[in-house]
Amino acid sequence: MSVTRAMFDEVMVPNYNPANIIPVRGEGSRIWDQEGREYIDFAGGIAVSCLGHCHPAMVNALTEQANKLWHLSNVLTNEPALRLAKKLVDATFAERVYFANSGAEANEAALKLARRWALEEHGEDKQEIIAFHKGFHGRTFFTVTVGGQPAYSDGFGPKPGGVSHVEFNNLASLEAVMNDRTCAVMIEPLQGEGGVVPGDDDFLKGVRELCNRHNALLIFDEVQTGFGRTGSLYAYEQTSVVPDILTTAKALGGGFPIGAMLTTQAIAAHLKPGTHGSTYGGNPLGCAVAEAVMDVVNTPEVLHGVKEREQWFRDALTKINEKYDVFSEVRGRGLLLGAALNDKFKGKAREFLTAGAEEGVMILVAGMDVLRFTPSLVISDTDIQQGMARLEKAVARVVAANQ
Ligand SMILES: Cc1ncc(COP(=O)(O)O)c(C=O)c1O
């Protein structure tokens, strides 16, 4: 069967609008489309492919597990899930792990757990969940309602209640609405989809203190920032804040769908048998791959390498900007970087993305005003340099087109 992009419009639900090319192969930070055209990948499947494409450690773990055992359901536990959970517990503040299949599911579990904890520990009045404008937590109805972009949650009928939003990096706006009825605060330590905006350390510290004062749980959504992306296994390690619940997905599986919620023993105890679950969560294939990814990522070489690569990216973007004057700032942490477009190019992020793909480099946007970079954590210097040379050509074209 010959497969074309036109088929997408014939057989798929139109909730996505993918690019015209169809990639068929990937290796490291390069991908090739049906025509054999090569692209350098600075997008990493939206912060997922943390070891690039087809890393031998992932391929070996997947094929080895594929020849042993694929699936059991949670009627039985399995060795890869237990090994991965043990490694996550050993490496973080957490004492208990719940496995899901995606970031949204990990967040759904976190929100349900917070509500159940509050009900059992403090009674029915403690239900309010506070989150932040422009935050993003997934697309289930609960998580998308907690996310701070109403355009994503409007138009689906009555929303789950007890959810309010305040301004990110503005402690006073949180303090104004927080009280003893607050059950949890959900926050990305660095807003990804919302424009690559890091939470200030003082702000995050203040959020922690307010949660303590009002007996509310602090949930860090590290779906995008986690698993080495910012230069530590989790971003909270670089702040002075420890959350009560942390969610992780994306890079956790390096491209295999898996998510997890991490928490303490005392909080976890509120999800008693039967209260929550998933057929696939903790699937042996996903856990075997994630364990292999973790063995590579959670090492000083790779984590230190993220900081080194961050500098290479920043230097290259600064050089492009010196020549073309398109960015107002480059922000973010580690290999979750955003180049904010200056006033002249505001609203035109997609033009840069499209020109980039035409020049053979894949980038992302975060909203209409920010170019986002979430490459492999082990991308080579050569790939960065060549990718940036292609990006420079793309920038030159967009600048010329907007003269
Ligand atoms: C911070 C954050 N949370 C949750 C999600 C949702 O994850 P998933 O798409 O795996 O459900 C995303 C996805 O972009 C995210 O960036």
Short mmCIF file of C-alpha atoms and ligand atoms in Angstrom, two decimals:
data_model
loop_
_atom_site.label_atom_id
_atom_site.label_comp_id
_atom_site.label_asym_id
_atom_site.label_seq_id
_atom_site.Cartn_x
_atom_site.Cartn_y
_atom_site.Cartn_z
CA MET A 1 0.00 0.00 0.00
CA SER A 2 1.43 3.38 -0.90
CA VAL A 3 1.05 5.76 2.03
CA THR A 4 0.68 9.50 1.54
CA ARG A 5 -0.01 12.53 3.69
CA ALA A 6 -3.31 12.94 1.81
CA MET A 7 -4.52 9.76 3.50
CA PHE A 8 -4.43 11.56 6.83
CA ASP A 9 -7.35 13.72 5.79
CA GLU A 10 -9.21 10.69 4.46
CA VAL A 11 -8.90 8.31 7.41
CA MET A 12 -7.87 10.24 10.52
CA VAL A 13 -9.86 12.39 12.94
CA PRO A 14 -8.82 15.97 12.10
CA ASN A 15 -7.69 16.99 15.59
CA TYR A 16 -4.08 17.22 14.34
CA ASN A 17 -2.69 18.97 11.31
CA PRO A 18 0.64 17.21 10.69
CA ALA A 19 3.33 18.49 8.32
CA ASN A 20 3.33 17.33 4.72
CA ILE A 21 6.35 15.04 5.07
CA ILE A 22 6.17 11.55 6.59
CA PRO A 23 9.33 10.46 8.42
CA VAL A 24 10.12 6.76 8.04
CA ARG A 25 13.44 6.27 9.84
CA GLY A 26 15.49 7.83 12.61
CA GLU A 27 18.97 7.40 14.03
CA GLY A 28 20.40 9.57 16.78
CA SER A 29 19.33 13.14 16.08
CA ARG A 30 18.64 12.61 12.38
CA ILE A 31 15.43 11.50 10.71
CA TRP A 32 14.63 10.69 7.08
CA ASP A 33 11.33 11.07 5.24
CA GLN A 34 9.72 8.93 2.55
CA GLU A 35 11.75 10.73 -0.14
CA GLY A 36 15.02 10.11 1.69
CA ARG A 37 15.38 13.75 2.76
CA GLU A 38 17.32 14.11 6.00
CA TYR A 39 16.37 16.35 8.93
CA ILE A 40 18.22 17.26 12.10
CA ASP A 41 15.89 16.81 15.03
CA PHE A 42 15.85 19.65 17.58
CA ALA A 43 12.26 18.74 18.55
CA GLY A 44 12.78 15.25 19.93
CA GLY A 45 9.11 14.30 19.56
CA ILE A 46 8.22 17.19 21.94
CA ALA A 47 10.78 16.52 24.68
CA VAL A 48 10.40 12.75 24.44
CA SER A 49 13.31 11.26 22.47
CA CYS A 50 15.87 11.98 25.17
CA LEU A 51 18.40 9.55 23.71
CA GLY A 52 17.58 10.34 20.10
CA HIS A 53 16.10 7.80 17.74
CA CYS A 54 16.76 4.05 18.01
CA HIS A 55 19.42 4.32 20.74
CA PRO A 56 20.98 0.86 21.12
CA ALA A 57 20.21 0.74 24.86
CA MET A 58 16.50 1.22 24.12
CA VAL A 59 16.43 -1.13 21.12
CA ASN A 60 18.16 -3.86 23.15
CA ALA A 61 15.88 -3.46 26.16
CA LEU A 62 12.76 -3.51 23.99
CA THR A 63 13.76 -6.51 21.86
CA GLU A 64 14.98 -8.47 24.87
CA GLN A 65 11.72 -7.86 26.72
CA ALA A 66 9.69 -8.50 23.56
CA ASN A 67 11.06 -12.02 23.50
CA LYS A 68 10.19 -12.60 27.16
CA LEU A 69 6.84 -11.14 28.18
CA TRP A 70 4.67 -8.37 26.73
CA HIS A 71 1.73 -7.85 28.98
CA LEU A 72 0.06 -9.08 32.14
CA SER A 73 -2.31 -6.32 33.36
CA ASN A 74 -2.18 -5.24 36.99
CA VAL A 75 -3.74 -8.46 38.20
CA LEU A 76 -0.07 -9.50 38.30
CA THR A 77 3.02 -7.40 38.84
CA ASN A 78 6.18 -7.78 36.76
CA GLU A 79 9.95 -7.54 37.13
CA PRO A 80 10.65 -4.51 34.86
CA ALA A 81 7.99 -2.43 36.67
CA LEU A 82 9.38 -3.30 40.09
CA ARG A 83 12.97 -2.61 39.02
CA LEU A 84 12.03 0.74 37.47
CA ALA A 85 9.97 1.77 40.51
CA LYS A 86 12.89 0.89 42.81
CA LYS A 87 15.27 3.00 40.72
CA LEU A 88 12.86 5.96 40.70
CA VAL A 89 12.40 5.72 44.46
CA ASP A 90 16.15 5.48 45.05
CA ALA A 91 16.85 8.50 42.83
CA THR A 92 14.16 10.91 44.13
CA PHE A 93 12.26 12.19 47.18
CA ALA A 94 9.56 9.64 46.44
CA GLU A 95 8.77 6.40 48.26
CA ARG A 96 5.97 5.08 46.06
CA VAL A 97 5.32 4.93 42.30
CA TYR A 98 2.16 4.57 40.21
CA PHE A 99 2.63 3.78 36.50
CA ALA A 100 0.46 5.21 33.74
CA ASN A 101 0.72 5.41 29.96
CA SER A 102 1.08 9.15 29.42
CA GLY A 103 1.61 12.49 31.09
CA ALA A 104 -2.10 13.23 31.22
CA GLU A 105 -2.78 9.94 32.95
CA ALA A 106 -0.02 10.50 35.48
CA ASN A 107 -1.54 13.93 36.22
CA GLU A 108 -5.06 12.50 36.38
CA ALA A 109 -3.80 10.05 39.02
CA ALA A 110 -2.06 12.86 40.92
CA LEU A 111 -5.21 15.00 41.01
CA LYS A 112 -7.43 12.11 42.06
CA LEU A 113 -4.93 11.12 44.74
CA ALA A 114 -4.81 14.70 46.08
CA ARG A 115 -8.61 14.85 46.27
CA ARG A 116 -8.79 11.46 48.00
CA TRP A 117 -6.02 12.39 50.43
CA ALA A 118 -7.78 15.64 51.31
CA LEU A 119 -11.15 13.95 51.77
CA GLU A 120 -9.77 11.28 54.06
CA GLU A 121 -7.35 13.48 55.99
CA HIS A 122 -9.33 16.73 56.22
CA GLY A 123 -12.95 16.17 55.16
CA GLU A 124 -15.27 17.19 52.33
CA ASP A 125 -14.57 20.93 52.35
CA LYS A 126 -10.99 20.57 51.18
CA GLN A 127 -11.39 20.14 47.42
CA GLU A 128 -10.02 23.21 45.69
CA ILE A 129 -7.28 22.70 43.16
CA ILE A 130 -5.25 25.72 42.16
CA ALA A 131 -3.16 25.84 39.00
CA PHE A 132 -1.63 28.50 36.77
CA HIS A 133 -2.62 30.47 33.70
CA LYS A 134 -0.89 29.08 30.61
CA GLY A 135 -0.06 25.84 32.44
CA PHE A 136 -0.48 22.58 30.56
CA HIS A 137 -1.20 19.23 32.17
CA GLY A 138 -2.69 17.02 29.45
CA ARG A 139 -5.95 16.48 27.61
CA THR A 140 -8.15 14.32 29.81
CA PHE A 141 -11.08 16.43 30.92
CA PHE A 142 -9.80 16.83 34.47
CA THR A 143 -6.20 17.62 33.48
CA VAL A 144 -7.15 19.96 30.65
CA THR A 145 -9.46 21.82 33.04
CA VAL A 146 -6.60 22.18 35.51
CA GLY A 147 -4.41 23.41 32.64
CA GLY A 148 -4.55 27.17 32.29
CA GLN A 149 -5.61 27.54 28.66
CA PRO A 150 -9.42 27.68 28.51
CA ALA A 151 -9.31 27.36 24.70
CA TYR A 152 -8.33 23.71 25.24
CA SER A 153 -11.04 22.90 27.79
CA ASP A 154 -13.97 24.99 26.48
CA GLY A 155 -16.63 23.43 24.31
CA PHE A 156 -16.94 20.03 25.95
CA GLY A 157 -19.82 20.67 28.33
CA PRO A 158 -19.64 21.04 32.12
CA LYS A 159 -16.10 20.98 33.44
CA PRO A 160 -14.92 19.27 36.62
CA GLY A 161 -15.43 21.84 39.39
CA GLY A 162 -13.26 23.11 42.21
CA VAL A 163 -10.47 24.30 39.95
CA SER A 164 -9.09 27.84 39.83
CA HIS A 165 -6.16 29.56 38.14
CA VAL A 166 -3.70 32.22 39.19
CA GLU A 167 -0.74 33.96 37.61
CA PHE A 168 2.54 32.06 37.26
CA ASN A 169 5.54 33.64 39.00
CA ASN A 170 3.20 35.88 41.01
CA LEU A 171 3.03 34.69 44.61
CA ALA A 172 0.56 37.38 45.66
CA SER A 173 -1.99 36.11 43.13
CA LEU A 174 -1.74 32.61 44.65
CA GLU A 175 -1.81 33.89 48.21
CA ALA A 176 -5.00 35.83 47.43
CA VAL A 177 -7.03 32.73 46.55
CA MET A 178 -5.39 30.07 48.70
CA ASN A 179 -7.02 29.03 51.96
CA ASP A 180 -7.64 25.94 54.06
CA ARG A 181 -10.09 24.61 51.46
CA THR A 182 -7.21 24.29 49.00
CA CYS A 183 -6.42 20.63 48.51
CA ALA A 184 -3.54 20.92 46.04
CA VAL A 185 -1.51 23.26 43.89
CA MET A 186 -0.42 21.82 40.54
CA ILE A 187 2.48 23.53 38.82
CA GLU A 188 5.13 23.02 36.16
CA PRO A 189 8.44 24.20 37.65
CA LEU A 190 9.12 25.54 34.16
CA GLN A 191 6.09 26.12 31.95
CA GLY A 192 6.76 24.31 28.68
CA GLU A 193 3.76 24.67 26.39
CA GLY A 194 3.03 28.05 27.98
CA GLY A 195 6.14 29.64 26.44
CA VAL A 196 9.20 28.03 28.13
CA VAL A 197 8.98 30.15 31.27
CA PRO A 198 11.03 29.04 34.30
CA GLY A 199 9.47 29.43 37.74
CA ASP A 200 11.61 31.79 39.84
CA ASP A 201 13.21 30.02 42.76
CA ASP A 202 11.70 32.46 45.28
CA PHE A 203 8.28 31.99 43.73
CA LEU A 204 8.51 28.18 43.91
CA LYS A 205 9.72 28.43 47.49
CA GLY A 206 6.77 30.67 48.30
CA VAL A 207 4.35 28.20 46.70
CA ARG A 208 5.80 25.46 48.91
CA GLU A 209 5.40 27.62 52.01
CA LEU A 210 1.78 28.46 51.17
CA CYS A 211 1.04 24.75 50.67
CA ASN A 212 2.56 24.03 54.07
CA ARG A 213 0.60 26.86 55.72
CA HIS A 214 -2.73 25.64 54.30
CA ASN A 215 -2.07 21.88 54.49
CA ALA A 216 -2.28 21.52 50.72
CA LEU A 217 -0.31 19.14 48.54
CA LEU A 218 2.22 20.51 46.09
CA ILE A 219 2.15 18.64 42.77
CA PHE A 220 5.05 19.23 40.41
CA ASP A 221 4.18 18.35 36.83
CA GLU A 222 7.58 17.33 35.48
CA VAL A 223 6.20 15.62 32.40
CA GLN A 224 8.20 17.99 30.19
CA THR A 225 10.98 19.09 32.56
CA GLY A 226 11.74 15.64 33.91
CA PHE A 227 14.10 12.80 33.22
CA GLY A 228 17.26 14.78 32.63
CA ARG A 229 15.78 17.48 30.41
CA THR A 230 16.98 20.40 32.56
CA GLY A 231 20.30 18.87 33.61
CA SER A 232 19.19 16.99 36.73
CA LEU A 233 17.00 13.88 36.78
CA TYR A 234 14.12 16.14 37.86
CA ALA A 235 14.00 19.92 37.80
CA TYR A 236 12.92 20.18 41.46
CA GLU A 237 16.44 19.10 42.42
CA GLN A 238 17.75 22.44 41.12
CA THR A 239 15.24 24.40 43.21
CA SER A 240 15.05 24.54 46.99
CA VAL A 241 11.64 22.89 46.83
CA VAL A 242 10.55 19.28 47.23
CA PRO A 243 7.02 18.49 46.02
CA ASP A 244 4.59 16.02 47.61
CA ILE A 245 3.67 14.47 44.28
CA LEU A 246 5.64 14.53 41.03
CA THR A 247 4.47 13.41 37.63
CA THR A 248 6.76 12.25 34.84
CA ALA A 249 6.27 10.92 31.30
CA LYS A 250 7.65 12.01 27.89
CA ALA A 251 11.42 11.36 28.22
CA LEU A 252 10.78 8.61 30.79
CA GLY A 253 10.24 6.10 28.00
CA GLY A 254 12.50 7.80 25.45
CA GLY A 255 9.72 7.28 22.90
CA PHE A 256 7.87 4.33 24.41
CA PRO A 257 4.57 5.54 25.93
CA ILE A 258 4.84 5.47 29.73
CA GLY A 259 4.10 7.87 32.56
CA ALA A 260 4.44 7.74 36.31
CA MET A 261 3.32 9.48 39.46
CA LEU A 262 5.78 9.59 42.34
CA THR A 263 4.87 10.40 45.93
CA THR A 264 5.49 9.61 49.58
CA GLN A 265 4.32 6.50 51.37
CA ALA A 266 1.89 8.44 53.59
CA ILE A 267 0.13 10.13 50.67
CA ALA A 268 0.20 7.04 48.44
CA ALA A 269 -1.61 5.08 51.17
CA HIS A 270 -4.83 6.89 50.18
CA LEU A 271 -5.02 5.09 46.83
CA LYS A 272 -6.14 1.81 48.32
CA PRO A 273 -6.78 -1.28 46.17
CA GLY A 274 -9.56 -0.58 43.67
CA THR A 275 -9.49 3.23 43.92
CA HIS A 276 -7.62 3.83 40.66
CA GLY A 277 -6.01 1.83 37.88
CA SER A 278 -5.08 1.20 34.28
CA THR A 279 -4.88 -1.91 32.10
CA TYR A 280 -1.52 -1.02 30.60
CA GLY A 281 0.09 1.07 33.35
CA GLY A 282 3.36 -0.60 34.34
CA ASN A 283 3.41 -2.71 31.19
CA PRO A 284 6.65 -4.78 31.05
CA LEU A 285 7.72 -3.47 27.63
CA GLY A 286 7.38 0.19 28.66
CA CYS A 287 9.07 -0.35 32.01
CA ALA A 288 11.95 -2.31 30.49
CA VAL A 289 12.62 0.52 28.03
CA ALA A 290 12.30 3.22 30.72
CA GLU A 291 14.71 1.35 32.96
CA ALA A 292 17.27 1.24 30.13
CA VAL A 293 16.73 4.95 29.43
CA MET A 294 17.19 5.75 33.11
CA ASP A 295 20.44 3.77 33.31
CA VAL A 296 21.84 6.01 30.57
CA VAL A 297 20.26 9.35 31.50
CA ASN A 298 20.76 9.30 35.25
CA THR A 299 24.55 9.49 35.05
CA PRO A 300 26.83 12.46 35.70
CA GLU A 301 28.13 12.31 32.10
CA VAL A 302 24.71 12.72 30.50
CA LEU A 303 23.34 15.21 33.05
CA HIS A 304 26.48 17.32 32.92
CA GLY A 305 26.39 17.01 29.14
CA VAL A 306 22.93 18.59 29.11
CA LYS A 307 24.34 21.76 30.67
CA GLU A 308 27.21 21.77 28.17
CA ARG A 309 24.79 21.37 25.26
CA GLU A 310 22.56 24.10 26.69
CA GLN A 311 25.51 26.47 26.33
CA TRP A 312 26.16 25.32 22.74
CA PHE A 313 22.51 26.00 21.90
CA ARG A 314 22.53 29.38 23.61
CA ASP A 315 25.75 30.42 21.87
CA ALA A 316 24.44 29.38 18.45
CA LEU A 317 21.09 31.13 18.95
CA THR A 318 22.85 34.27 20.17
CA LYS A 319 24.99 34.29 17.02
CA ILE A 320 21.94 33.93 14.79
CA ASN A 321 20.29 36.75 16.69
CA GLU A 322 23.32 39.04 16.36
CA LYS A 323 23.00 38.67 12.61
CA TYR A 324 19.22 38.77 12.13
CA ASP A 325 17.77 40.42 15.27
CA VAL A 326 14.73 38.16 15.67
CA PHE A 327 14.77 37.15 19.37
CA SER A 328 14.12 39.23 22.46
CA GLU A 329 15.61 36.56 24.74
CA VAL A 330 16.64 32.92 24.97
CA ARG A 331 15.30 31.32 28.13
CA GLY A 332 14.72 27.95 29.75
CA ARG A 333 16.90 25.36 31.48
CA GLY A 334 19.10 22.63 30.11
CA LEU A 335 17.71 21.32 26.84
CA LEU A 336 14.27 22.86 27.25
CA LEU A 337 15.00 26.19 25.63
CA GLY A 338 12.79 28.91 24.19
CA ALA A 339 13.81 31.69 21.84
CA ALA A 340 11.18 34.40 22.29
CA LEU A 341 10.56 36.37 19.10
CA ASN A 342 10.95 40.13 19.33
CA ASP A 343 8.10 42.54 18.57
CA LYS A 344 8.77 42.55 14.84
CA PHE A 345 8.26 38.78 14.58
CA LYS A 346 5.63 38.23 17.29
CA GLY A 347 2.95 35.78 16.20
CA LYS A 348 5.17 34.32 13.47
CA ALA A 349 6.70 31.32 15.27
CA ARG A 350 5.08 28.88 12.83
CA GLU A 351 6.77 30.59 9.87
CA PHE A 352 10.15 29.77 11.44
CA LEU A 353 9.10 26.18 12.12
CA THR A 354 7.96 25.68 8.53
CA ALA A 355 11.07 27.33 7.06
CA GLY A 356 13.19 25.18 9.39
CA ALA A 357 11.62 21.95 8.13
CA GLU A 358 12.16 23.12 4.54
CA GLU A 359 15.84 23.70 5.35
CA GLY A 360 16.13 20.29 7.06
CA VAL A 361 15.87 21.08 10.77
CA MET A 362 12.94 20.19 13.01
CA ILE A 363 12.09 22.68 15.75
CA LEU A 364 9.00 23.30 17.88
CA VAL A 365 7.00 26.31 18.89
CA ALA A 366 5.52 27.16 22.29
CA GLY A 367 2.58 29.38 21.42
CA MET A 368 2.84 31.81 18.52
CA ASP A 369 5.77 33.84 19.86
CA VAL A 370 8.40 31.34 20.98
CA LEU A 371 10.62 28.85 19.14
CA ARG A 372 11.17 25.82 21.35
CA PHE A 373 14.10 23.41 21.36
CA THR A 374 13.87 20.02 23.09
CA PRO A 375 16.49 17.87 21.36
CA SER A 376 18.05 14.59 22.42
CA LEU A 377 20.04 14.96 25.64
CA VAL A 378 22.99 13.32 23.91
CA ILE A 379 22.85 15.22 20.62
CA SER A 380 26.35 15.65 19.17
CA ASP A 381 28.17 18.95 18.71
CA THR A 382 28.23 18.28 14.94
CA ASP A 383 24.46 17.80 14.83
CA ILE A 384 23.95 21.02 16.78
CA GLN A 385 26.27 22.98 14.49
CA GLN A 386 24.75 21.61 11.29
CA GLY A 387 21.22 22.02 12.62
CA MET A 388 21.96 25.62 13.59
CA ALA A 389 23.43 26.33 10.12
CA ARG A 390 20.13 25.11 8.65
CA LEU A 391 18.14 27.12 11.19
CA GLU A 392 20.12 30.22 10.26
CA LYS A 393 19.11 29.76 6.61
CA ALA A 394 15.50 29.38 7.72
CA VAL A 395 15.70 32.54 9.83
CA ALA A 396 17.22 34.43 6.89
CA ARG A 397 14.29 33.36 4.70
CA VAL A 398 11.67 34.42 7.23
CA VAL A 399 13.42 37.74 7.75
CA ALA A 400 13.58 38.32 3.97
CA ALA A 401 9.91 37.40 3.57
CA ASN A 402 8.94 39.92 6.24
CA GLN A 403 11.00 42.88 4.93
C1 LIG B 1 3.87 19.69 31.46
C2 LIG B 1 3.04 18.69 30.73
N1 LIG B 1 2.16 17.94 31.41
C3 LIG B 1 1.40 17.02 30.81
C4 LIG B 1 1.49 16.81 29.45
C5 LIG B 1 0.62 15.77 28.81
O1 LIG B 1 1.36 14.64 28.50
P1 LIG B 1 0.76 13.57 27.47
O2 LIG B 1 0.65 14.24 26.16
O3 LIG B 1 1.76 12.44 27.50
O4 LIG B 1 -0.57 13.15 28.00
C6 LIG B 1 2.37 17.56 28.68
C7 LIG B 1 2.46 17.38 27.23
O5 LIG B 1 2.90 18.24 26.49
C8 LIG B 1 3.18 18.53 29.35
O6 LIG B 1 4.06 19.29 28.67
#
